[in-house]
Amino acid sequence: MSSKTQNNKAWWLVAPVFIMVAFNALVPLMTVVNYSVQETFGDNVFTWAGVHWFQDVLHSERFHSALLRQLLFSGIVLAIEIPLGLGVALTMPRKGPWVSVCLVLMSLPLLIPWNVVGSMWNIMALPDIGLLAKVINGLGIDYNYTRQPVAAWFTIVLMDVWHWTSLVALLCYAGLVSIPDAYYQAAKVDGAKTWAVFRFIQLPKLKHVLTIAVLLRFMDSFMIYTEVSVLTGGGPGSATTFLSIDLVKIALGQFDLGPAAAMSLIYFMIILFLSWLFYTLMMKNEDA
Amino acid sequence: MAKISIENLRHSYLPFPNPDRDEDYVLKKLSIDWADGGAYALLGPSGCGKTTLLNLISGLLVPTEGKILFDARDVSRASPEQRNIAQVFQFPVIYDTMTVYDNLAFPLRNRGVAESVIDPRVKEIAGMLDLTSTLQKRASGLTADGKQKISLGRGLVRSDVAAIMFDEPLTVIDPHLKWQLRSKLKELHQRTRRTMIYVTHDQTEALTFADQVVVMNNGEIVQIGTPIELFEKPKHTFVGHFIGSPGMNVLPCEVKGGKASFAGQTIASENAANFKGQSQKLEIGVRPEFVSFAKTGIPADVVKVADAGRFRIVETRAAGSSIKLLLPEDQVVPTGKVNLAFDKAHTQIYADGWII
């Protein structure tokens, strides 16, 4: 019989991390939880509200429509950016001087701060002075994103595609260049056509990279705030009021901290659940 | 099935090689004739151009100069598909998302063969390769040797392939399975009688697999011959070194009046009488297998003894050169001063590296 020496001193070494995590995640999160189950009128006076705020939020028409808009936005953005990014990656050169040119050009949008992107597109799309607006109107199409919901959506989606397709493309490109030449050679020998090469070699080899791309783009687009806030401010009307924008309006505009806290937690749970769902679905056949 | 001829093949990876600069070329003017249905090996050290040659034959590369003929058809610029060859690569290439069955059927399906033809064919090949029990499994779950068998199966499944190429196919296989897979290959060759071309830097693989071995070095063919020819009569000292373990002893010598001498002793050799020229670097080549201890002969000192199983490798030193010999394990190793004798029939003279 041998008994292992118990030495718990190592916990002290982990303590700094615990403290860090506590301050940047647990404390804020618990504050939100705290607000979500209480009612306050300031002066640090709280009364117990139970699940009242949660019920309120879950039954609110306003939350439903914001959630729907948010889902629709993420859906559209993923449906465009993932195939487009993959397509761009497939056409990018694999060697030669153009590789670095492409990589730098592709990275540029990713380096621009969110609010600058919003401002850029705001100026581009302004009906009276914007280049984009002038061109579209010049084509005979009536376009004014400050008044037409469809035009506002079009502009926001276009902005997001411009800003983030590069990320998908760069991820896919990294995945593509890591496929050994022998696969392509074997495919040639086996008489595989371009489509078969894509379907049976490139796509399976890109699976992990694509999963990451989908997850990143989903989470980011589902939480989008700054760009939309700068570009449309959630308008016209509430046409582009996504969950994040609505949340800020409730929390900081109306100062309804209880409902805002409840909404934050529900929002968080939705993201967590959907990310898990995507991951599980995409990794389903990973029983190698 | 096809006879493969290579005529004055030259290849460079540079976009604009200078035809007068040999260094620009990884393959320097090669010509080979391979009969239909043979088993051939391309053997050489890493970087000698053997994989380049293989990829030129299979059509993955286009030669800078020269011709490749399949039967009488010039295929120098044809695609691998048009040439109808199969190739097994160094690292097993399988289609991860498919089952073993689908992997084997893939080359046929790409060519629009009917499923009713594919099914018996795939099953037959799976039977040959002992893959029947795994047919419905996902290919990605197999071990390296299983995957390599699939690659091979994809080559065998087409009944009309001109040739099957192997590019160091056993590199990633565990040693104890290497032997199995090697005998499987040999057996398959005897059964199917396809032309097989096997690239390797491992002499054991080349010599056990091939009827004829092409030894390459620095982008040139040094010798083409049967394993026995390469062993008994290397055309170049490089072949002598490269094949055999340990390699051939190469000793500086002089040749006068049709007689070779080393360290002041006349050495009986098989070909010294052929020598006519002068002022060349002359060497004696004799394999350790054909050196023995004798009462009289070349005086030498025993330097080192290494045990190699059934044999002991005895390293001696004579007149500043090292001479190795093999001694059966039941014989006593002499120490100190010894005398060595060479087997005349297996002692050759080389001038500037080449046999005279």
XYZ file of C-alpha atoms in Angstrom:
644
model
C 0.000 0.000 0.000
C 1.399 3.306 -0.978
C -0.281 6.553 -0.207
C 0.382 9.494 -2.410
C 1.759 12.581 -0.785
C -0.815 15.311 -0.927
C 0.748 18.633 -1.703
C -1.693 21.389 -2.423
C 0.777 24.224 -2.624
C 0.361 24.333 -6.378
C -3.044 25.902 -5.902
C -1.314 29.092 -4.828
C 0.304 29.231 -8.225
C -3.067 29.053 -9.919
C -4.544 31.682 -7.647
C -3.512 34.699 -9.770
C -5.396 33.244 -12.709
C -8.457 32.678 -10.579
C -8.340 36.261 -9.397
C -7.960 37.524 -12.973
C -10.844 35.438 -14.206
C -12.930 36.497 -11.251
C -12.401 40.147 -12.001
C -12.849 40.087 -15.742
C -15.592 37.496 -16.029
C -17.175 36.241 -12.854
C -17.682 39.544 -11.051
C -19.254 41.357 -14.015
C -21.355 38.329 -14.846
C -22.576 37.971 -11.276
C -23.364 41.680 -11.181
C -25.564 41.156 -14.202
C -27.184 38.151 -12.546
C -27.724 40.264 -9.477
C -29.492 42.965 -11.463
C -31.547 40.458 -13.414
C -33.398 39.160 -10.366
C -33.895 42.443 -8.505
C -35.566 45.790 -8.874
C -33.668 48.951 -8.031
C -34.508 52.640 -7.959
C -30.993 53.788 -7.316
C -29.309 54.585 -3.985
C -28.245 50.947 -3.873
C -31.687 49.902 -2.725
C -32.711 46.530 -4.204
C -35.943 44.607 -3.951
C -36.323 40.975 -5.023
C -37.993 40.530 -8.402
C -37.463 36.804 -9.018
C -37.881 35.722 -12.611
C -40.091 38.697 -13.371
C -37.646 40.391 -15.746
C -36.933 37.165 -17.562
C -40.643 36.611 -18.137
C -40.991 40.182 -19.293
C -38.191 39.884 -21.794
C -39.233 36.485 -23.086
C -42.790 37.704 -23.661
C -41.856 41.027 -25.136
C -42.721 41.625 -28.746
C -39.785 43.960 -29.012
C -37.311 41.253 -27.918
C -38.793 38.749 -30.336
C -38.448 41.032 -33.304
C -34.902 42.056 -32.361
C -33.957 38.391 -31.973
C -35.517 37.590 -35.332
C -33.630 40.423 -36.989
C -30.452 39.244 -35.332
C -30.924 35.653 -36.516
C -31.785 36.821 -40.005
C -28.701 39.034 -40.113
C -26.364 36.263 -38.951
C -28.007 33.861 -41.377
C -27.554 36.175 -44.347
C -24.012 37.063 -43.382
C -22.972 33.425 -42.954
C -24.703 32.393 -46.168
C -22.735 34.992 -48.097
C -19.380 35.147 -46.310
C -18.637 31.430 -45.937
C -19.108 30.422 -49.600
C -17.639 33.708 -50.832
C -14.583 33.427 -48.569
C -14.079 29.821 -49.613
C -14.395 30.808 -53.260
C -11.900 33.634 -52.875
C -9.464 31.287 -51.104
C -9.750 28.742 -53.914
C -8.854 31.346 -56.522
C -5.952 32.858 -54.600
C -2.506 31.985 -56.002
C -0.522 29.307 -54.138
C 2.943 30.560 -54.989
C 4.728 33.435 -56.626
C 4.905 37.156 -55.872
C 1.132 37.593 -55.958
C 0.686 35.590 -52.778
C 1.905 38.375 -50.518
C 0.057 41.024 -52.500
C -3.181 39.070 -52.069
C -2.572 38.403 -48.390
C -1.914 42.064 -47.604
C -4.914 43.269 -49.591
C -7.125 40.673 -47.936
C -5.963 41.614 -44.456
C -6.622 45.332 -44.840
C -10.334 45.327 -43.959
C -9.573 43.247 -40.873
C -7.196 45.897 -39.568
C -9.745 48.730 -39.583
C -11.467 49.478 -36.255
C -15.178 48.747 -36.128
C -16.352 52.313 -35.640
C -14.154 53.501 -38.505
C -15.737 50.865 -40.744
C -19.148 52.182 -39.693
C -18.129 55.773 -40.445
C -16.588 54.837 -43.780
C -19.720 53.128 -44.968
C -21.842 55.875 -43.503
C -20.031 58.434 -45.634
C -19.992 56.101 -48.667
C -23.712 55.465 -48.479
C -25.051 58.874 -47.495
C -27.748 59.749 -50.041
C -26.540 63.281 -50.746
C -22.742 62.939 -50.747
C -21.882 59.232 -50.716
C -20.172 57.613 -53.675
C -22.058 54.335 -53.280
C -25.409 56.126 -53.030
C -24.645 58.278 -56.060
C -23.708 55.245 -58.136
C -26.757 53.220 -57.130
C -29.091 56.162 -57.656
C -27.333 56.874 -60.927
C -28.294 53.372 -62.057
C -31.913 54.425 -61.635
C -32.492 52.564 -58.393
C -33.997 54.563 -55.580
C -31.619 54.049 -52.668
C -31.671 55.844 -49.363
C -30.603 53.789 -46.392
C -31.700 56.403 -43.905
C -35.297 55.983 -45.012
C -35.687 52.527 -46.595
C -35.364 49.433 -44.395
C -34.305 47.267 -47.368
C -31.598 49.749 -48.343
C -30.411 49.874 -44.723
C -30.171 46.069 -44.560
C -28.434 45.955 -47.897
C -25.857 48.473 -46.705
C -25.222 46.716 -43.401
C -24.861 43.299 -45.001
C -22.574 44.737 -47.676
C -20.481 46.412 -44.994
C -20.164 43.208 -42.978
C -19.297 41.156 -46.062
C -16.657 43.715 -46.970
C -15.270 43.754 -43.452
C -15.219 40.032 -42.656
C -15.138 37.899 -45.804
C -11.356 38.288 -45.703
C -11.230 36.455 -42.413
C -13.031 33.457 -43.866
C -10.891 33.605 -46.993
C -7.633 33.759 -45.041
C -8.656 30.869 -42.791
C -9.648 28.772 -45.800
C -6.484 29.739 -47.642
C -4.370 28.598 -44.700
C -6.277 25.320 -44.749
C -5.881 24.901 -48.494
C -2.129 25.457 -48.623
C -1.648 22.862 -45.909
C -3.084 20.098 -48.113
C -0.080 18.070 -49.356
C 0.549 18.025 -53.111
C 0.249 14.252 -53.167
C -3.532 14.554 -52.714
C -3.883 16.615 -55.852
C -1.513 14.307 -57.702
C -3.432 11.233 -56.587
C -6.662 12.873 -57.682
C -5.160 13.545 -61.095
C -4.038 9.942 -61.370
C -7.475 8.746 -60.274
C -9.018 10.919 -62.977
C -10.928 13.187 -60.598
C -12.431 16.332 -62.085
C -12.267 19.739 -60.400
C -15.571 19.220 -58.638
C -14.537 15.833 -57.258
C -11.254 17.318 -56.046
C -13.194 20.011 -54.231
C -15.826 17.655 -52.862
C -13.566 14.797 -51.735
C -10.246 16.450 -50.956
C -10.486 20.167 -50.359
C -13.795 20.323 -48.529
C -13.057 17.454 -46.100
C -9.603 18.850 -45.400
C -11.096 22.287 -44.754
C -13.700 20.983 -42.363
C -12.006 22.109 -39.175
C -11.052 25.457 -40.586
C -14.586 26.015 -41.849
C -16.006 25.082 -38.455
C -13.839 27.739 -36.878
C -14.805 30.246 -39.563
C -18.522 29.578 -39.078
C -18.245 29.817 -35.299
C -16.239 33.035 -35.392
C -18.463 34.672 -37.945
C -21.602 33.525 -36.201
C -20.557 34.828 -32.793
C -19.272 38.089 -34.184
C -22.254 38.782 -36.383
C -24.654 37.804 -33.625
C -23.035 40.356 -31.332
C -22.537 43.070 -33.934
C -22.949 46.497 -32.401
C -20.464 49.233 -33.245
C -20.690 49.272 -37.026
C -24.477 49.180 -37.114
C -24.714 51.696 -34.335
C -22.512 54.144 -36.251
C -24.113 53.460 -39.641
C -27.845 53.354 -38.946
C -28.191 53.619 -35.192
C -30.748 50.815 -35.481
C -32.963 52.639 -37.944
C -34.802 53.540 -40.002
C -37.450 53.063 -37.322
C -36.275 49.888 -35.694
C -35.483 48.087 -38.975
C -31.882 47.366 -38.021
C -32.285 47.270 -34.247
C -30.492 44.042 -33.424
C -30.325 42.503 -29.971
C -27.128 44.321 -29.042
C -28.490 47.698 -30.106
C -31.758 47.090 -28.353
C -29.900 46.020 -25.248
C -27.905 49.233 -25.121
C -31.093 51.264 -25.667
C -32.791 49.517 -22.754
C -29.816 49.610 -20.443
C -28.353 53.026 -21.142
C -31.204 54.803 -22.919
C -34.054 53.874 -20.646
C -31.882 52.827 -17.715
C -34.020 49.720 -17.172
C -31.243 47.748 -15.580
C -33.318 44.744 -14.501
C -34.791 43.906 -17.916
C -31.447 44.729 -19.560
C -29.657 42.312 -17.265
C -32.207 39.583 -17.896
C -31.931 40.204 -21.623
C -28.125 40.044 -21.455
C -28.268 36.638 -19.853
C -30.799 35.315 -22.339
C -28.697 36.761 -25.184
C -25.612 35.052 -23.753
C -27.429 31.721 -23.447
C -28.647 31.921 -27.055
C -25.106 32.508 -28.340
C -23.767 29.700 -26.204
C -26.449 27.304 -27.368
C -26.169 28.151 -31.056
C -22.367 27.925 -30.992
C -22.597 24.520 -29.358
C -25.163 23.480 -31.963
C -22.969 24.545 -34.891
C -19.947 22.871 -33.421
C -21.762 19.623 -32.695
C -23.353 19.490 -36.128
C -20.129 20.172 -37.975
C -18.091 17.736 -35.912
C -20.717 15.007 -36.000
C -18.748 12.538 -38.123
C -15.457 12.968 -36.339
C -15.172 9.323 -35.243
C -11.869 8.592 -36.908
C -0.258 -2.552 -70.124
C 2.535 -1.025 -72.027
C 6.179 -1.059 -72.825
C 7.765 2.131 -71.585
C 10.625 3.836 -73.405
C 12.413 6.936 -72.319
C 14.467 8.746 -74.922
C 17.051 11.406 -74.072
C 14.933 12.702 -71.247
C 16.130 15.870 -69.565
C 14.409 17.843 -66.898
C 14.935 21.127 -65.126
C 12.779 22.842 -62.517
C 14.079 26.241 -63.630
C 11.799 28.212 -65.956
C 14.633 28.965 -68.413
C 17.465 26.470 -67.970
C 20.673 26.982 -69.889
C 21.001 23.907 -72.144
C 24.775 24.025 -71.796
C 24.809 24.071 -68.035
C 24.392 20.571 -66.657
C 23.822 21.940 -63.132
C 20.530 23.446 -64.284
C 19.124 19.989 -64.836
C 17.989 17.525 -62.188
C 17.839 14.809 -64.834
C 20.607 14.674 -67.408
C 19.807 12.877 -70.681
C 18.304 9.577 -69.657
C 17.303 6.715 -71.904
C 15.667 3.569 -70.583
C 13.613 0.760 -72.098
C 11.226 -1.147 -69.906
C 9.374 -4.197 -71.127
C 5.685 -4.693 -70.533
C 4.820 -6.450 -67.312
C 8.173 -6.141 -65.598
C 8.968 -5.082 -62.076
C 11.491 -2.268 -62.046
C 13.082 -0.235 -59.335
C 14.632 3.193 -59.407
C 17.251 3.242 -56.700
C 19.390 6.121 -55.589
C 20.196 8.440 -52.706
C 17.825 11.271 -51.772
C 17.918 14.077 -54.311
C 19.255 11.970 -57.183
C 16.198 12.717 -59.328
C 14.406 9.401 -59.036
C 11.093 10.880 -57.890
C 11.357 13.490 -60.647
C 11.794 10.701 -63.172
C 8.806 8.856 -61.744
C 6.615 11.963 -61.899
C 7.727 12.546 -65.498
C 6.715 9.015 -66.427
C 3.378 9.316 -64.672
C 2.668 12.701 -66.242
C 2.604 14.810 -63.109
C 5.525 16.731 -64.601
C 6.222 17.691 -68.204
C 9.807 17.044 -69.354
C 12.001 19.928 -70.478
C 13.474 17.828 -73.290
C 13.190 14.324 -74.631
C 10.413 11.830 -75.107
C 8.462 9.275 -73.134
C 6.822 6.547 -75.168
C 4.169 4.107 -73.984
C 4.318 1.354 -76.592
C 4.937 3.498 -79.652
C 2.720 6.369 -78.481
C 4.473 9.594 -77.510
C 2.960 10.610 -74.179
C 5.564 13.198 -73.121
C 2.931 15.883 -72.808
C -0.119 13.768 -71.971
C -1.908 14.031 -68.608
C -1.728 11.186 -66.067
C -5.307 10.337 -66.976
C -4.514 10.069 -70.690
C -1.486 7.939 -69.903
C -3.687 5.764 -67.752
C -1.148 5.135 -65.041
C -1.621 4.606 -61.335
C 0.621 5.939 -58.611
C 1.133 5.165 -54.949
C 2.708 7.997 -53.010
C 5.126 8.165 -50.132
C 2.387 9.172 -47.710
C -0.851 7.268 -48.016
C -3.401 9.316 -49.913
C -6.942 8.306 -49.146
C -10.238 10.114 -49.445
C -11.077 10.591 -45.762
C -14.802 10.977 -46.042
C -15.310 7.829 -48.105
C -15.488 4.217 -47.067
C -12.775 1.823 -48.164
C -15.173 0.563 -50.812
C -15.805 4.034 -52.207
C -12.099 4.773 -52.185
C -11.429 1.732 -54.327
C -14.342 2.517 -56.613
C -13.363 6.183 -57.010
C -11.047 5.882 -60.044
C -13.639 3.768 -61.855
C -16.531 6.069 -60.995
C -14.525 9.049 -62.258
C -14.229 7.252 -65.562
C -17.939 6.612 -65.757
C -17.759 2.834 -65.326
C -21.128 1.206 -64.519
C -21.709 0.188 -60.882
C -22.447 -3.365 -62.005
C -18.889 -3.591 -63.325
C -17.355 -1.725 -60.402
C -18.800 -3.908 -57.658
C -17.187 -7.265 -58.533
C -13.951 -5.529 -59.441
C -13.692 -3.677 -56.118
C -14.462 -6.881 -54.242
C -11.852 -8.800 -56.169
C -9.156 -6.218 -55.459
C -10.186 -5.967 -51.812
C -9.787 -9.732 -51.622
C -6.290 -9.576 -53.081
C -5.270 -6.902 -50.571
C -7.009 -8.496 -47.549
C -9.286 -5.479 -47.245
C -12.588 -7.331 -47.552
C -13.454 -7.101 -43.863
C -12.941 -3.343 -43.804
C -14.756 -2.484 -47.045
C -17.628 -0.684 -45.339
C -15.457 1.139 -42.815
C -14.388 4.718 -43.191
C -10.971 4.826 -44.788
C -9.699 7.461 -42.359
C -9.919 4.963 -39.521
C -7.364 2.543 -40.961
C -3.719 2.239 -39.978
C -0.931 3.503 -42.246
C -0.386 0.152 -43.933
C -4.123 -0.265 -44.491
C -4.260 3.183 -46.064
C -1.283 2.403 -48.263
C -3.063 -0.757 -49.383
C -6.038 1.381 -50.392
C -3.761 3.628 -52.460
C -2.387 0.538 -54.109
C -5.882 -0.858 -54.580
C -6.955 2.291 -56.401
C -4.186 1.549 -58.860
C -5.014 -2.120 -59.266
C -8.743 -1.644 -59.610
C -8.442 -0.318 -63.137
C -7.877 -3.348 -65.301
C -6.268 -1.368 -68.110
C -3.569 0.685 -66.353
C -0.384 1.088 -68.362
C 1.827 0.942 -65.292
C 1.746 1.339 -61.533
C 4.241 3.721 -59.984
C 5.414 3.536 -56.409
C 7.099 6.505 -54.809
C 8.811 5.141 -51.699
C 5.531 3.586 -50.585
C 6.840 1.954 -47.420
C 8.300 5.068 -45.795
C 5.586 5.426 -43.165
C 4.978 1.731 -42.605
C 6.078 0.021 -39.383
C 9.148 -2.181 -39.893
C 7.411 -5.497 -39.198
C 4.672 -4.651 -41.701
C 7.127 -3.431 -44.317
C 8.222 -6.956 -44.938
C 4.628 -8.180 -45.271
C 3.631 -5.415 -47.637
C 6.730 -5.961 -49.707
C 5.968 -9.627 -50.245
C 2.359 -8.687 -50.968
C 3.575 -6.369 -53.706
C 5.754 -9.039 -55.185
C 2.876 -11.502 -55.077
C 0.520 -8.998 -56.703
C 3.013 -8.371 -59.433
C 3.230 -12.050 -60.175
C -0.538 -12.339 -60.193
C -1.419 -9.299 -62.249
C 1.707 -8.931 -64.407
C 1.342 -5.168 -64.535
C 4.367 -3.059 -65.252
C 5.456 -1.743 -61.886
C 8.015 0.952 -61.268
C 9.200 1.351 -57.745
C 11.214 4.309 -56.452
C 13.223 3.866 -53.300
C 16.462 4.714 -51.593
C 16.378 1.429 -49.717
C 18.453 -1.223 -51.465
C 16.683 -4.112 -49.761
C 13.332 -2.925 -51.083
C 14.705 -2.410 -54.576
C 16.598 -5.661 -54.770
C 13.798 -7.821 -53.381
C 11.095 -6.238 -55.473
C 12.566 -5.677 -58.890
C 13.630 -7.874 -61.783
C 15.712 -4.983 -62.929
C 17.088 -2.088 -60.946
C 18.056 1.315 -62.283
C 20.657 2.915 -60.041
C 20.711 6.681 -60.257
C 23.024 9.318 -58.896
C 23.095 13.066 -59.530
C 20.413 12.911 -62.177
C 22.164 10.250 -64.182
C 21.720 6.538 -64.608
C 24.764 4.780 -63.244
C 23.766 1.221 -63.958
C 20.794 -0.797 -65.084
C 20.859 -4.446 -64.166
C 19.466 -7.353 -62.251
C 20.082 -7.377 -58.503
C 22.803 -10.005 -59.043
C 24.573 -7.948 -61.691
C 24.527 -4.915 -59.446
C 25.988 -6.937 -56.653
C 28.597 -8.936 -58.506
C 29.623 -6.503 -61.167
C 28.988 -2.885 -60.251
C 29.686 -0.709 -63.254
C 30.702 2.207 -61.099
C 32.260 2.480 -57.659
C 29.128 4.413 -56.620
C 27.014 1.313 -57.213
C 29.568 -0.692 -55.293
C 29.258 1.624 -52.308
C 25.545 2.131 -52.496
C 24.507 -1.475 -52.854
C 25.610 -4.048 -50.357
C 26.099 -3.710 -46.656
C 28.844 -2.900 -46.020
C 29.621 -1.496 -49.458
C 32.407 -2.477 -51.805
C 36.048 -1.895 -50.812
C 37.610 0.619 -53.182
C 41.412 0.803 -53.104
C 43.806 2.962 -55.076
C 45.982 0.901 -57.399
C 48.330 0.923 -60.335
C 47.982 -1.088 -63.514
C 51.029 -1.922 -65.587
C 51.222 -4.408 -68.414
C 47.778 -5.775 -67.697
C 48.518 -6.389 -64.007
C 47.122 -4.453 -61.119
C 49.034 -3.820 -57.952
C 48.086 -2.499 -54.552
C 50.488 -1.863 -51.690
C 53.292 -3.359 -53.691
C 51.433 -6.629 -54.212
C 50.149 -7.856 -57.521
C 46.398 -8.339 -57.327
C 44.758 -10.823 -59.621
C 41.684 -9.199 -61.086
C 39.063 -10.061 -63.569
C 39.550 -7.183 -65.954
C 42.979 -5.552 -65.497
C 44.043 -6.874 -68.902
C 41.454 -4.590 -70.542
C 43.230 -1.481 -69.362
C 44.929 0.543 -72.063
C 44.905 4.220 -71.219
C 47.042 6.159 -68.800
C 46.901 9.031 -66.293
C 43.524 8.094 -64.890
C 42.496 7.536 -61.301
C 42.661 3.757 -61.002
C 40.980 1.761 -58.283
C 40.399 -1.840 -57.314
C 36.884 -2.761 -56.275
C 36.176 -5.864 -54.256
C 33.190 -6.623 -52.083
C 33.725 -7.628 -48.437
C 32.042 -10.933 -49.326
C 34.992 -11.777 -51.618
C 37.818 -10.889 -49.256
C 39.244 -13.566 -46.983
C 42.083 -14.142 -44.573
C 45.004 -16.060 -46.090
C 48.447 -17.321 -45.286
C 50.048 -14.990 -47.775
C 48.739 -11.908 -49.501
C 48.163 -8.288 -48.622
C 49.488 -7.515 -45.161
C 46.933 -5.702 -43.024
C 46.047 -4.841 -39.420
C 42.679 -5.718 -37.872
C 41.126 -2.468 -36.664
C 37.562 -3.187 -35.680
C 35.095 -6.067 -35.537
C 31.343 -5.526 -35.691
C 28.764 -8.240 -35.193
C 26.106 -8.321 -37.898
C 24.225 -11.495 -36.968
C 25.308 -14.423 -39.103
C 28.426 -12.545 -40.092
C 31.016 -10.412 -38.474
C 32.289 -7.380 -40.305
C 36.022 -7.132 -39.835
C 37.631 -3.847 -40.674
C 41.312 -3.948 -41.514
C 43.822 -1.408 -42.629
C 46.378 -1.961 -45.352
C 48.709 0.636 -46.858
C 46.542 3.498 -45.607
C 43.273 2.103 -46.977
C 40.486 0.452 -45.100
C 39.447 -3.007 -46.273
C 36.378 -4.675 -44.851
C 35.583 -8.341 -45.017
C 32.809 -10.619 -43.857
C 33.599 -13.520 -41.600
C 31.060 -16.264 -40.808
C 30.240 -16.177 -37.104
C 31.722 -19.588 -36.385
C 35.214 -18.513 -37.459
C 37.755 -17.064 -35.082
C 38.684 -13.463 -35.716
C 42.444 -13.108 -35.916
C 43.977 -10.130 -34.215
C 46.933 -7.952 -35.097
C 48.765 -8.603 -38.342
C 46.923 -10.609 -40.958
C 47.136 -11.332 -44.657
C 44.239 -10.822 -47.052
C 43.328 -12.467 -50.330
C 40.788 -11.285 -52.935
C 38.617 -13.567 -55.032
C 39.868 -12.953 -58.564
C 36.538 -13.441 -60.307
C 34.982 -10.681 -58.193
C 37.818 -8.200 -58.207
C 37.442 -5.419 -60.749
C 39.474 -2.441 -61.811
C 37.813 0.963 -62.111
C 39.162 3.957 -64.002
C 37.758 7.331 -62.895
C 35.010 5.459 -61.113
C 33.878 3.416 -64.096
C 34.663 -0.229 -64.666
C 37.197 -0.831 -67.456
